[in-house]
Short mmCIF file of C-alpha atoms in Angstrom, two decimals:
data_model
loop_
_atom_site.label_atom_id
_atom_site.label_comp_id
_atom_site.label_asym_id
_atom_site.label_seq_id
_atom_site.Cartn_x
_atom_site.Cartn_y
_atom_site.Cartn_z
CA MET A 1 -19.84 3.57 -30.02
CA LYS A 2 -17.76 6.58 -31.69
CA GLY A 3 -20.23 8.66 -29.49
CA LEU A 4 -19.10 6.77 -26.61
CA LEU A 5 -15.54 7.30 -26.77
CA VAL A 6 -15.08 10.99 -27.40
CA PHE A 7 -17.27 11.51 -24.41
CA LEU A 8 -14.61 9.31 -22.80
CA SER A 9 -11.87 11.07 -23.79
CA ILE A 10 -13.20 14.39 -22.64
CA TYR A 11 -14.59 13.20 -19.64
CA LEU A 12 -10.86 11.13 -19.41
CA THR A 13 -9.16 15.32 -20.08
CA ALA A 14 -11.31 17.17 -18.15
CA THR A 15 -10.14 15.23 -14.13
CA GLY A 16 -6.62 15.17 -15.72
CA ILE A 17 -7.33 10.98 -15.11
CA VAL A 18 -5.19 9.79 -18.31
CA ALA A 19 -2.96 7.77 -19.57
CA GLN A 20 0.76 9.09 -19.39
CA LYS A 21 1.65 11.15 -21.93
CA LEU A 22 5.54 11.88 -23.58
CA VAL A 23 7.49 14.83 -23.10
CA PRO A 24 8.36 16.50 -26.63
CA GLN A 25 12.02 15.82 -25.31
CA LYS A 26 14.82 14.95 -23.23
CA PRO A 27 14.14 17.58 -20.65
CA ARG A 28 17.43 18.96 -18.47
CA ILE A 29 17.83 18.11 -15.20
CA LEU A 30 20.30 19.01 -12.28
CA ILE A 31 19.24 17.24 -8.86
CA SER A 32 20.45 19.98 -5.37
CA THR A 33 19.91 16.54 -2.92
CA ASP A 34 20.28 16.52 0.99
CA ILE A 35 21.52 12.65 0.43
CA GLY A 36 22.77 11.07 3.38
CA GLY A 37 21.36 13.49 5.81
CA THR A 38 18.58 12.66 8.46
CA ASP A 39 16.38 10.73 5.81
CA PRO A 40 17.11 8.43 3.77
CA ASP A 41 14.18 8.46 1.21
CA ASP A 42 16.45 11.01 -0.59
CA ASN A 43 18.83 6.94 -2.13
CA GLN A 44 14.92 6.21 -2.46
CA SER A 45 14.97 8.54 -5.34
CA MET A 46 18.09 8.51 -5.87
CA ALA A 47 18.03 4.88 -7.21
CA HIS A 48 14.67 5.93 -9.21
CA LEU A 49 16.94 8.54 -10.98
CA LEU A 50 19.79 5.40 -12.17
CA MET A 51 17.62 3.72 -13.20
CA TYR A 52 15.30 5.85 -15.61
CA ALA A 53 18.63 7.92 -16.39
CA ASP A 54 18.12 7.10 -20.02
CA ARG A 55 15.35 9.82 -20.03
CA PHE A 56 16.95 12.68 -19.27
CA GLN A 57 19.35 14.93 -19.83
CA LEU A 58 21.78 14.99 -16.68
CA GLU A 59 23.10 18.23 -15.82
CA GLY A 60 24.80 17.78 -13.12
CA LEU A 61 23.80 15.83 -9.17
CA ILE A 62 24.44 18.17 -5.92
CA SER A 63 24.83 17.27 -2.73
CA SER A 64 23.11 20.58 -0.98
CA PRO A 65 22.78 19.22 2.98
CA SER A 66 20.45 22.16 4.24
CA TYR A 67 20.54 19.24 7.64
CA GLY A 68 22.68 16.72 9.04
CA LYS A 69 25.59 15.26 6.74
CA GLY A 70 24.97 14.59 3.89
CA SER A 71 28.14 15.41 1.15
CA ILE A 72 28.43 14.39 -2.57
CA ALA A 73 30.14 10.98 -1.34
CA GLU A 74 26.50 9.77 -0.76
CA ILE A 75 25.53 10.15 -4.18
CA LEU A 76 29.06 9.13 -5.24
CA ARG A 77 28.02 5.26 -3.94
CA MET A 78 24.90 5.38 -5.52
CA ILE A 79 27.00 5.95 -8.25
CA ASP A 80 29.07 2.91 -7.95
CA LEU A 81 26.27 0.76 -7.51
CA TYR A 82 24.78 1.70 -10.74
CA GLU A 83 28.11 1.01 -12.18
CA LYS A 84 27.32 -2.42 -11.72
CA ASP A 85 23.45 -2.34 -12.52
CA LEU A 86 24.81 -0.93 -16.12
CA PRO A 87 25.58 -3.39 -18.29
CA LYS A 88 22.04 -4.76 -17.11
CA LEU A 89 20.48 -1.53 -17.86
CA LYS A 90 21.92 -0.66 -21.03
CA LYS A 91 20.46 -4.44 -22.10
CA HIS A 92 17.21 -3.18 -22.68
CA THR A 93 17.43 0.69 -23.02
CA LYS A 94 19.10 2.93 -25.18
CA GLY A 95 20.90 6.14 -24.09
CA TYR A 96 21.92 5.47 -19.99
CA PRO A 97 25.63 8.05 -19.12
CA SER A 98 28.64 6.37 -18.98
CA PRO A 99 29.11 6.43 -15.37
CA GLU A 100 32.66 7.98 -15.92
CA PHE A 101 29.95 11.30 -17.16
CA LEU A 102 28.21 11.45 -13.66
CA ARG A 103 30.93 11.36 -11.73
CA SER A 104 32.37 14.44 -13.48
CA ILE A 105 28.55 15.98 -13.13
CA THR A 106 28.51 15.25 -8.72
CA LYS A 107 29.24 18.41 -7.47
CA GLN A 108 29.65 19.95 -3.83
CA GLY A 109 26.99 22.56 -2.30
CA ARG A 110 26.63 24.39 1.01
CA HIS A 111 26.88 22.06 3.89
CA GLY A 112 24.24 24.61 6.55
CA SER A 113 21.49 25.90 5.65
CA ALA A 114 21.98 30.28 4.98
CA PRO A 115 22.12 32.91 7.03
CA TYR A 116 19.11 35.37 7.75
CA LYS A 117 20.09 36.96 4.28
CA GLY A 118 19.88 33.85 2.55
CA TYR A 119 22.58 33.30 0.59
CA LEU A 120 26.24 33.35 2.07
CA SER A 121 28.98 32.49 -0.84
CA ALA A 122 29.47 29.93 -3.32
CA THR A 123 29.95 26.08 -3.19
CA GLU A 124 30.77 24.35 -6.37
CA GLY A 125 26.78 23.13 -6.49
CA SER A 126 26.08 26.97 -6.98
CA ASN A 127 28.28 28.63 -9.73
CA TRP A 128 27.14 24.40 -11.62
CA ILE A 129 23.65 26.04 -11.49
CA ILE A 130 25.68 28.84 -13.14
CA LYS A 131 27.41 27.07 -15.95
CA SER A 132 24.45 25.08 -16.44
CA ALA A 133 21.66 27.89 -16.89
CA LYS A 134 24.50 29.77 -18.97
CA LYS A 135 25.13 26.48 -21.91
CA LYS A 136 23.93 27.84 -24.80
CA SER A 137 20.52 25.17 -25.22
CA GLY A 138 16.68 25.99 -26.63
CA GLN A 139 15.61 24.45 -23.06
CA PRO A 140 15.68 25.74 -19.59
CA VAL A 141 17.25 23.78 -17.59
CA TRP A 142 15.42 22.03 -14.31
CA VAL A 143 16.44 22.72 -11.10
CA LEU A 144 15.24 19.97 -8.90
CA VAL A 145 15.21 20.68 -5.45
CA TRP A 146 15.11 18.29 -2.97
CA GLY A 147 16.20 19.57 0.44
CA GLY A 148 16.73 23.10 0.45
CA LEU A 149 16.69 25.85 -1.50
CA ASP A 150 20.41 27.77 -0.75
CA ASP A 151 22.18 26.58 -3.37
CA VAL A 152 19.99 27.80 -6.01
CA ALA A 153 19.66 31.39 -4.43
CA GLN A 154 23.51 31.53 -4.04
CA ALA A 155 23.10 31.11 -7.95
CA LEU A 156 20.75 33.30 -8.87
CA HIS A 157 22.15 36.27 -6.87
CA ASP A 158 25.64 35.23 -7.82
CA ALA A 159 24.53 36.01 -11.64
CA PRO A 160 20.91 37.25 -11.74
CA GLU A 161 20.63 37.33 -15.35
CA ILE A 162 20.08 32.63 -15.18
CA GLN A 163 16.62 33.88 -13.61
CA SER A 164 14.70 33.48 -16.95
CA LYS A 165 17.19 30.14 -18.52
CA LEU A 166 15.77 28.28 -14.87
CA ARG A 167 12.68 25.93 -14.41
CA VAL A 168 12.51 24.97 -9.97
CA TYR A 169 10.29 22.33 -9.07
CA TRP A 170 11.01 22.32 -5.32
CA ILE A 171 9.96 19.97 -2.78
CA GLY A 172 9.18 22.39 0.42
CA GLY A 173 7.47 21.58 3.10
CA PRO A 174 9.43 20.36 5.79
CA ASN A 175 12.79 21.52 3.32
CA LYS A 176 10.50 25.00 3.93
CA LYS A 177 10.26 24.75 7.49
CA TRP A 178 15.35 24.40 7.05
CA GLY A 179 15.57 26.50 4.52
CA ALA A 180 13.10 29.40 5.10
CA ASN A 181 15.92 31.59 5.06
CA SER A 182 17.03 30.91 1.18
CA TYR A 183 13.26 31.10 0.44
CA SER A 184 12.37 34.57 2.02
CA TYR A 185 15.64 35.76 -0.11
CA ILE A 186 14.41 33.80 -3.78
CA ALA A 187 10.60 35.02 -2.68
CA SER A 188 11.88 38.73 -1.93
CA ASN A 189 14.74 39.29 -4.83
CA PHE A 190 13.52 36.75 -7.74
CA PRO A 191 9.14 36.70 -7.74
CA LYS A 192 9.68 36.16 -11.20
CA LEU A 193 11.42 32.84 -11.31
CA HIS A 194 9.75 29.90 -12.58
CA LEU A 195 8.71 27.72 -10.08
CA ILE A 196 6.68 24.59 -8.12
CA GLU A 197 6.63 25.86 -4.70
CA VAL A 198 4.74 21.24 -3.27
CA ASN A 199 4.57 21.46 0.30
CA SER A 200 2.05 19.22 0.18
CA SER A 201 0.75 17.12 -2.30
CA TYR A 202 4.01 15.33 -2.81
CA TYR A 203 2.91 13.44 0.36
CA GLY A 204 -0.02 11.70 -1.52
CA PHE A 205 2.86 9.22 -2.44
CA PHE A 206 3.71 7.93 0.06
CA SER A 207 2.03 9.29 3.89
CA LYS A 208 -0.61 7.24 4.78
CA SER A 209 -3.60 10.11 4.78
CA ASP A 210 -4.02 10.74 8.12
CA LEU A 211 -0.27 10.76 9.17
CA LEU A 212 1.69 12.59 6.94
CA ASP A 213 4.68 11.83 8.31
CA GLU A 214 4.34 7.63 8.19
CA ILE A 215 4.88 5.78 5.41
CA ASN A 216 1.60 3.82 3.99
CA PRO A 217 3.53 0.05 3.68
CA SER A 218 2.75 -2.21 1.08
CA ASN A 219 4.41 -5.46 -0.60
CA TYR A 220 6.66 -4.24 -3.36
CA TYR A 221 10.14 -4.37 -2.15
CA GLU A 222 9.25 -8.74 -2.12
CA LYS A 223 7.39 -8.65 -5.01
CA HIS A 224 9.50 -6.01 -7.17
CA ILE A 225 12.30 -5.60 -6.20
CA ARG A 226 14.81 -9.26 -4.32
CA GLY A 227 17.17 -9.94 -5.95
CA ALA A 228 17.22 -6.64 -8.84
CA GLY A 229 20.91 -6.11 -8.50
CA GLU A 230 22.90 -3.63 -6.98
CA LEU A 231 21.00 -1.49 -7.14
CA GLY A 232 17.74 -3.60 -4.91
CA LYS A 233 20.47 -5.13 -2.91
CA ASP A 234 20.49 -1.36 -0.86
CA PHE A 235 16.92 -0.25 -1.07
CA LYS A 236 16.88 -2.90 1.54
CA ASN A 237 18.70 -0.45 3.90
CA TYR A 238 15.80 2.22 4.01
CA TYR A 239 12.61 2.19 5.85
CA GLN A 240 13.43 -1.38 5.17
CA GLY A 241 13.19 -1.47 1.89
CA GLU A 242 9.24 0.46 2.44
CA ILE A 243 8.83 3.32 -0.29
CA LYS A 244 8.94 6.81 0.44
CA MET A 245 11.09 8.88 -2.10
CA GLY A 246 9.41 11.58 -1.27
CA ASP A 247 11.38 13.82 -3.69
CA THR A 248 10.22 11.05 -7.07
CA PRO A 249 7.46 12.77 -7.45
CA SER A 250 10.08 16.10 -9.42
CA LEU A 251 11.68 13.22 -11.98
CA LEU A 252 7.74 12.10 -11.54
CA TYR A 253 6.81 15.26 -12.95
CA MET A 254 9.93 15.68 -15.76
CA MET A 255 8.77 11.99 -17.04
CA ASP A 256 4.79 12.75 -18.20
CA GLY A 257 3.79 16.32 -20.59
CA ASN A 258 5.11 18.30 -21.28
CA PRO A 259 6.85 20.01 -18.21
CA GLU A 260 6.21 24.10 -19.03
CA ASN A 261 2.97 23.17 -17.65
CA PRO A 262 1.95 22.77 -13.99
CA THR A 263 -0.63 23.52 -15.01
CA LYS A 264 -1.91 20.35 -16.91
CA ALA A 265 -1.91 16.42 -14.85
CA SER A 266 0.36 14.69 -14.84
CA TRP A 267 2.55 11.57 -12.77
CA GLY A 268 4.16 14.08 -10.64
CA GLY A 269 1.00 16.61 -9.65
CA GLN A 270 -0.95 19.13 -10.83
CA PHE A 271 -0.20 22.52 -10.11
CA THR A 272 -1.64 25.87 -9.49
CA THR A 273 -0.17 29.70 -10.15
CA ILE A 274 -0.63 31.70 -7.06
CA SER A 275 0.55 35.55 -6.63
CA GLN A 276 1.19 36.17 -3.32
CA SER A 277 3.46 33.64 -0.90
CA PRO A 278 2.58 33.78 3.62
CA ARG A 279 4.22 35.27 5.27
CA VAL A 280 4.03 37.37 8.78
CA ILE A 281 5.71 39.37 11.17
CA PHE A 282 5.50 39.24 14.57
CA ASP A 283 7.64 42.26 16.72
CA ARG A 284 6.27 39.84 20.22
CA SER A 285 5.93 36.37 20.84
CA THR A 286 2.40 35.07 19.63
CA THR A 287 0.06 33.23 20.92
CA LEU A 288 -3.81 31.02 20.14
CA SER A 289 -5.33 33.80 18.96
CA ASP A 290 -2.66 33.98 16.20
CA THR A 291 -3.65 31.43 13.11
CA VAL A 292 -1.49 30.94 10.29
CA ALA A 293 -1.06 28.54 7.19
CA PHE A 294 1.07 25.62 7.33
CA CYS A 295 4.23 27.16 4.61
CA THR A 296 4.05 30.15 5.55
CA LEU A 297 6.88 32.01 6.44
CA VAL A 298 7.54 33.55 9.62
CA GLU A 299 9.57 35.93 11.49
CA PHE A 300 9.84 37.40 14.33
CA HIS A 301 11.44 40.62 14.91
CA PHE A 302 12.58 41.92 18.11
CA LYS A 303 14.67 44.82 19.75
CA GLY A 304 17.37 44.38 21.75
CA PRO A 305 21.23 45.90 23.53
CA GLU A 306 23.58 46.56 20.67
CA ILE A 307 26.54 44.40 20.72
CA SER A 308 29.94 44.13 19.45
CA ILE A 309 29.54 41.13 16.70
CA SER A 310 28.81 40.77 12.74
CA LYS A 311 25.48 41.62 11.23
CA ASP A 312 23.93 38.14 10.62
CA SER A 313 24.88 35.65 12.70
CA ALA A 314 23.23 33.36 15.21
CA CYS A 315 23.13 35.12 18.51
CA PHE A 316 19.67 33.27 19.81
CA TRP A 317 17.51 30.28 18.80
CA MET A 318 13.80 29.49 19.15
CA GLU A 319 13.32 26.34 20.09
CA THR A 320 10.43 23.53 19.75
CA SER A 321 9.14 19.85 20.07
CA TYR A 322 9.33 17.25 17.47
CA LYS A 323 8.93 13.51 18.28
CA ASP A 324 10.75 12.90 21.90
CA HIS A 325 13.08 15.84 20.82
CA VAL A 326 13.91 19.01 21.37
CA GLN A 327 14.92 21.07 17.85
CA LYS A 328 16.21 24.84 17.23
CA TRP A 329 15.10 27.14 15.24
CA PRO A 330 18.28 30.18 14.81
CA GLY A 331 18.11 33.85 15.56
CA TYR A 332 20.16 36.64 14.23
CA TYR A 333 21.48 39.84 14.98
CA LEU A 334 20.70 42.52 12.29
CA GLY A 335 22.70 45.69 13.67
CA GLN A 336 21.46 47.79 15.51
CA GLY A 337 20.22 46.53 18.99
CA ASN A 338 17.62 44.50 15.89
CA TYR A 339 17.48 40.95 16.81
CA GLY A 340 15.63 38.32 13.01
CA LEU A 341 14.06 34.83 12.88
CA LYS A 342 12.35 32.77 10.34
CA TYR A 343 10.38 30.03 10.72
CA VAL A 344 7.98 27.93 8.52
CA PRO A 345 5.49 25.44 10.08
CA LYS A 346 5.11 22.61 7.53
CA GLN A 347 1.94 21.02 9.00
CA ALA A 348 -2.00 22.26 10.98
CA GLU A 349 -1.37 21.82 14.49
CA THR A 350 -0.55 23.82 17.54
CA ILE A 351 2.83 25.08 17.78
CA SER A 352 4.77 26.35 21.80
CA TYR A 353 7.65 27.46 21.54
CA ARG A 354 10.25 28.89 24.01
CA PHE A 355 13.77 31.31 22.64
CA SER A 356 16.86 30.57 24.28
CA SER A 357 19.92 33.20 24.46
CA MET A 358 23.25 33.53 26.38
CA ILE A 359 21.88 37.72 24.76
CA VAL A 360 22.18 39.89 28.67
CA GLY A 361 19.78 42.44 28.47
CA ILE A 362 17.92 40.39 25.91
CA ALA A 363 14.24 38.23 28.06
CA LEU A 364 11.82 36.09 24.94
CA SER A 365 8.69 34.81 26.22
CA PRO A 366 8.01 31.32 25.41
CA GLY A 367 5.00 32.05 23.11
CA GLN A 368 2.30 29.08 21.34
CA LEU A 369 0.87 28.96 17.66
CA VAL A 370 -2.14 28.16 15.33
CA VAL A 371 -1.24 26.72 12.25
CA THR A 372 -4.79 25.72 9.75
CA ASN A 373 -4.49 22.90 6.76
CA THR A 374 -5.26 25.34 3.67
CA TRP A 375 -2.39 26.61 1.48
CA PRO A 376 -0.90 29.46 1.06
CA GLY A 377 -4.52 30.89 3.37
CA LYS A 378 -5.87 34.00 3.67
CA LYS A 379 -3.76 37.23 1.76
CA ASN A 380 -1.78 39.86 4.13
CA PRO A 381 -0.24 43.39 3.44
CA MET A 382 3.37 41.13 4.40
CA ASP A 383 2.40 38.61 2.22
CA PHE A 384 5.57 38.14 -1.02
CA ARG A 385 4.53 39.73 -3.88
CA LEU A 386 5.30 36.92 -6.96
CA GLY A 387 5.01 36.78 -11.44
CA ASP A 388 3.06 34.90 -13.20
CA TYR A 389 4.78 31.18 -12.40
CA TRP A 390 5.07 30.27 -9.73
CA TYR A 391 2.91 27.57 -8.82
CA THR A 392 1.95 25.61 -5.43
CA ASP A 393 -0.36 22.83 -4.39
CA LYS A 394 -3.74 23.27 -5.80
CA PRO A 395 -6.71 23.79 -3.05
CA GLU A 396 -10.24 22.00 -3.48
CA LEU A 397 -10.79 20.19 -1.32
CA ASN A 398 -12.26 17.60 -3.68
CA LEU A 399 -8.23 17.37 -3.78
CA TYR A 400 -7.28 16.65 -1.02
CA GLU A 401 -5.73 13.11 0.23
CA GLY A 402 -7.13 13.08 4.09
CA LYS A 403 -5.06 15.85 5.44
CA ILE A 404 -2.76 16.07 2.67
CA GLN A 405 -3.83 19.25 0.10
CA GLY A 406 -3.30 17.92 -3.63
CA GLY A 407 -2.34 14.82 -2.24
CA LYS A 408 -4.35 13.61 -4.41
CA THR A 409 -3.51 15.34 -7.99
CA VAL A 410 -0.08 12.75 -6.83
CA HIS A 411 -1.54 9.32 -5.47
CA ARG A 412 -4.03 9.19 -8.61
CA TRP A 413 -0.61 7.68 -9.90
CA ARG A 414 1.19 5.73 -8.00
CA ASN A 415 0.56 2.23 -9.13
CA ASP A 416 1.08 3.11 -12.52
CA VAL A 417 4.30 4.72 -11.05
CA LEU A 418 4.68 1.11 -9.30
CA ASN A 419 4.36 -0.93 -11.74
CA ASP A 420 6.65 1.19 -15.01
CA TRP A 421 9.55 1.14 -12.26
CA ALA A 422 9.00 -2.76 -11.48
CA LYS A 423 9.52 -3.72 -15.58
CA ARG A 424 12.89 -2.53 -14.96
CA TRP A 425 13.62 -3.77 -11.38
CA GLU A 426 13.04 -7.34 -13.97
CA TRP A 427 15.32 -6.40 -15.70
CA LEU A 428 18.82 -6.35 -12.56
CA LYS A 429 16.76 -9.65 -11.96
#
């Protein structure tokens, strides 16, 4: 029997199927969120964060809507709900922060994405990241990014010395698509940053395996959330109560084991180091013979007339179709008749696009681009060269959840996570 137990222990450890492990000490975390924007799953993740706030040293709640109309007001509204539920939560465990404290660390970050160069000017949010990073502490501060990296890029630009004090867990994918410029700035100038770039694994928490943006339905709301306090009542407003919470794996990562080791199996995924981040540059419109990996930084560089507008000004657009509408991606004037645009495809597909511009003398042809389903794909000389602490989704085929690279490293824990959360929902009933 003893030998069997030893064998099982070794097997489970080797395959990553191990129980939740205690975090060595309460981690310092700062949330950067586009809550209140076009995707309400941030509200769901915020509810999860507040209900587990006793498990963290919260450093900041920053509104960083690189796209959409998110603002600090939505974070404050969620804190108001938390305040009403707090007496019930405190009956069961200690360590919950006061609503007053949470309001004091809630800051407004950038509205809209950074321009071509990847940064613009300091915000209340970017300054708060710097302040948190410079605190005297034996721990780094983990910035959990649920949207674009714009405020992180701004903070690093304004105070590059904080690089060694930061750890970043970033929900990339579509957020990388909307924040290509800030990502490019960080990868170019801060390759030694400790960053977990999660472009696909997080989909394993909520997606149907063959449809990335389709939520896998359940009866979790009716079974566990209905009637559970103000946060539970509010939860029904997002996807009719169906569980998405695409940003929650960042929190789960900070709740399970030692976050300093991203290669371990954890509730928030399991990751591998990469030495290069894919980047390709075209001086023409692409065709079906051009292929890139999903989440590759694709740059278009064009020559055109010299015009009298400021460098880094948006002056032309790339238009792509998404479901039943058109998405527009800004291109910029770089000076001396040079024009540039950065674009990131979020999933495997064939993309058709066209350019639009009001500039006389610049004619850009429509194009197509084939996107493959393996990140980061083949290396090429234009890639960003990264340091030793840049991590991303594991590429092994046996860890795909349907089409989702690394999806099983998160999906395998979903029931454990939701069962654990169900206990806290009961506290609110």
